[in-house]
Short mmCIF file of N, CA and C in Angstrom, two decimals:
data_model
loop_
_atom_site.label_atom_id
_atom_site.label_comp_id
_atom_site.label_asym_id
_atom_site.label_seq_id
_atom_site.Cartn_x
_atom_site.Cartn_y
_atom_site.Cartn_z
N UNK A 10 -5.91 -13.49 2.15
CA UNK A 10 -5.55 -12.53 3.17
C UNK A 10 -6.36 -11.24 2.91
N UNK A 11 -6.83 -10.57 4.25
CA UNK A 11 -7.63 -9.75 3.83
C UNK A 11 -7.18 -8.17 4.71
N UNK A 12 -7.43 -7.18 4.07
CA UNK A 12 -7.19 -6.02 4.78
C UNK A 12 -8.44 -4.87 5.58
N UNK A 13 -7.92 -4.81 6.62
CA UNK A 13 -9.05 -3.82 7.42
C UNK A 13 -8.25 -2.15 7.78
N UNK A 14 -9.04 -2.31 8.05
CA UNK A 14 -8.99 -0.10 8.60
C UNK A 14 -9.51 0.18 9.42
N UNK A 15 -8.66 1.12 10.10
CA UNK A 15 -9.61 1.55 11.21
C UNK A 15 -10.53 2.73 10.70
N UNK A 16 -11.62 3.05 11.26
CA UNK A 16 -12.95 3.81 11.03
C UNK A 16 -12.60 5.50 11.57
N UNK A 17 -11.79 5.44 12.67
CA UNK A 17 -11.43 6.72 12.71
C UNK A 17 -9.86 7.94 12.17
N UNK A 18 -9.18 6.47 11.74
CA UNK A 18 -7.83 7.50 11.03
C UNK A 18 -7.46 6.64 9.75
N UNK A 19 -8.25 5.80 9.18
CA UNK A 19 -7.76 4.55 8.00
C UNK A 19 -6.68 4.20 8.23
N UNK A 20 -5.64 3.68 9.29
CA UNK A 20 -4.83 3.31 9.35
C UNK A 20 -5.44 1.36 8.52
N UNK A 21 -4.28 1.17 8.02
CA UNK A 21 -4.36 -0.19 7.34
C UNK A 21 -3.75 -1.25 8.11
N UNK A 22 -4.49 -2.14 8.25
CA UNK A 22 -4.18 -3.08 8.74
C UNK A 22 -4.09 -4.49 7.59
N UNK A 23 -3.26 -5.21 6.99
CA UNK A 23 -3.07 -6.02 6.26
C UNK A 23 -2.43 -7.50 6.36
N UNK A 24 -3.31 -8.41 6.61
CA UNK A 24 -3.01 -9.63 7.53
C UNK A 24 -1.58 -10.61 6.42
N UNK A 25 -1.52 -10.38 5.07
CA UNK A 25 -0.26 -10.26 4.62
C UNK A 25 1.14 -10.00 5.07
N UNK A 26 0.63 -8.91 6.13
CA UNK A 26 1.61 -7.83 6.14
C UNK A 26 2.19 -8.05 7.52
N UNK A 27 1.40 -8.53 8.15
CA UNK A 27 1.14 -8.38 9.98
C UNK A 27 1.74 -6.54 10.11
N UNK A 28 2.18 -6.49 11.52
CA UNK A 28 2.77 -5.37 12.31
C UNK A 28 4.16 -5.94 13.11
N UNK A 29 4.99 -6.24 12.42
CA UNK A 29 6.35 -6.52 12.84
C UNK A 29 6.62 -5.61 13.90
N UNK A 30 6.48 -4.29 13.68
CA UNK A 30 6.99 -3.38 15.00
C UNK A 30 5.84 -3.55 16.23
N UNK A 31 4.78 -3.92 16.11
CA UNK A 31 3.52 -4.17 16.80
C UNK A 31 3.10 -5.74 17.19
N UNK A 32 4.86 -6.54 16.92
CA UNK A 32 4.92 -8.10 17.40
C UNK A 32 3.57 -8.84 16.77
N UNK A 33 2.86 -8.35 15.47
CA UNK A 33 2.09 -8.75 15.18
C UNK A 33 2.90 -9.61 14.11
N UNK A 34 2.88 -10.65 13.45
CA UNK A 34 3.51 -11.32 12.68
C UNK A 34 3.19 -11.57 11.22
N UNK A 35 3.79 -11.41 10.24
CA UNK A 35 3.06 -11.42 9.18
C UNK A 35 2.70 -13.27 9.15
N UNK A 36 0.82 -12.64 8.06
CA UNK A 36 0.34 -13.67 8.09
C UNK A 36 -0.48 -14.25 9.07
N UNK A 37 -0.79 -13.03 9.85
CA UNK A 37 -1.58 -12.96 11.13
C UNK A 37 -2.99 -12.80 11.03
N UNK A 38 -3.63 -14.15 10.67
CA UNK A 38 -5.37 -13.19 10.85
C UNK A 38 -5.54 -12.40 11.03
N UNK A 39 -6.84 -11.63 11.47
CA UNK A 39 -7.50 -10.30 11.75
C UNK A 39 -7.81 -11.21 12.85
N UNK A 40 -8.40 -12.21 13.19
CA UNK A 40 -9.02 -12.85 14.47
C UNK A 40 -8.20 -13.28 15.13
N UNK A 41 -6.86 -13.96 14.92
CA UNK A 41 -5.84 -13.87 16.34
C UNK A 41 -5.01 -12.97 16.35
N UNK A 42 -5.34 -11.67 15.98
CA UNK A 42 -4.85 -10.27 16.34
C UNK A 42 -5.63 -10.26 17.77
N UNK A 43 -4.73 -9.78 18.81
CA UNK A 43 -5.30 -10.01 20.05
C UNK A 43 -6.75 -8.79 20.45
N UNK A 44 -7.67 -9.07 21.15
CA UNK A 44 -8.67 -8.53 21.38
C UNK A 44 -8.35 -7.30 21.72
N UNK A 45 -7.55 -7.06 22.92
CA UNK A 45 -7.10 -5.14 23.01
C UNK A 45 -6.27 -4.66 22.25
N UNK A 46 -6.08 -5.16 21.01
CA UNK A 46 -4.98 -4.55 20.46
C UNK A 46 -5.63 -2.83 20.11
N UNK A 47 -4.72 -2.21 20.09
CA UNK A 47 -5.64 -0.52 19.53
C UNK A 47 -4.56 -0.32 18.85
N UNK A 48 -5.27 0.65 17.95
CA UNK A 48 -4.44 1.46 16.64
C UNK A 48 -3.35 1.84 16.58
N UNK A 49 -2.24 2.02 16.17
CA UNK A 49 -1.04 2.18 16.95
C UNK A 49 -1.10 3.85 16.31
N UNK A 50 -1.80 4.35 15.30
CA UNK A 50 -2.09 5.72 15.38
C UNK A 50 -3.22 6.45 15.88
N UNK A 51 -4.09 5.97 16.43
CA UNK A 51 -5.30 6.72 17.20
C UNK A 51 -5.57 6.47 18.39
N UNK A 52 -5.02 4.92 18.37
CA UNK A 52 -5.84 4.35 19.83
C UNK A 52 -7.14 3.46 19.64
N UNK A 53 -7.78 3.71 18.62
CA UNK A 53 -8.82 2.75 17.88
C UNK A 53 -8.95 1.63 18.50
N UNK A 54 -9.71 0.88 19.13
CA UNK A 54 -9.90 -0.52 19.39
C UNK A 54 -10.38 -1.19 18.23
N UNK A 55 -9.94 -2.09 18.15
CA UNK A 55 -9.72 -3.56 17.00
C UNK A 55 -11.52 -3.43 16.98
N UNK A 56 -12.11 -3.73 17.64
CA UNK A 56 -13.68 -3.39 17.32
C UNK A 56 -14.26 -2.39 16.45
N UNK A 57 -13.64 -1.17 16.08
CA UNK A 57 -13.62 -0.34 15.34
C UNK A 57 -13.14 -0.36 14.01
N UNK A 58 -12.45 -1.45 13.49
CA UNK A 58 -12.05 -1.89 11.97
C UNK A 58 -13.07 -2.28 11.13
N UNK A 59 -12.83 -2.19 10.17
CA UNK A 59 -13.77 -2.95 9.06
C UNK A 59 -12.78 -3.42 7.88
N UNK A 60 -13.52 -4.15 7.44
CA UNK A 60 -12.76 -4.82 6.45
C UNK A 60 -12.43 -4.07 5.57
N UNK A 61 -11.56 -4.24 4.02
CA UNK A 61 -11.80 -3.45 2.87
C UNK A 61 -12.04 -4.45 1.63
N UNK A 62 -13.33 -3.82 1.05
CA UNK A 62 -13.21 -4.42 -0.09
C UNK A 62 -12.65 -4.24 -1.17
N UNK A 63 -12.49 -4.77 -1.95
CA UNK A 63 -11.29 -4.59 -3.36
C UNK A 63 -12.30 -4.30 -4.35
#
């Protein structure tokens, strides 16, 4: 499982983790995280993440 960020506020995104309040489910890829999803603190489009490395 891998974790991304968004590029303009580092909000974390952690496919471990999903977004329960964001009906995202834990254990949720990064790739069937749906295509418009946006940041739930900036607005960020999912195109704007990057991975993180450890």
């Amino acid at each position: 499982m891998a974790t991304y960020q968004c590029t303009a506020c580092y909000f974390p995104y952690n496919e471990a983790d999903g977004l329960p309040d964001e009906g995202i489910a834990p254990g949720t890829k990064w790739e069937d995280v749906p295509a418009d999803w946006v940041c739930p603190d900036c607005g960020t489009p999912k195109d704007n993440f990057t991975v993180v490395e450890d």
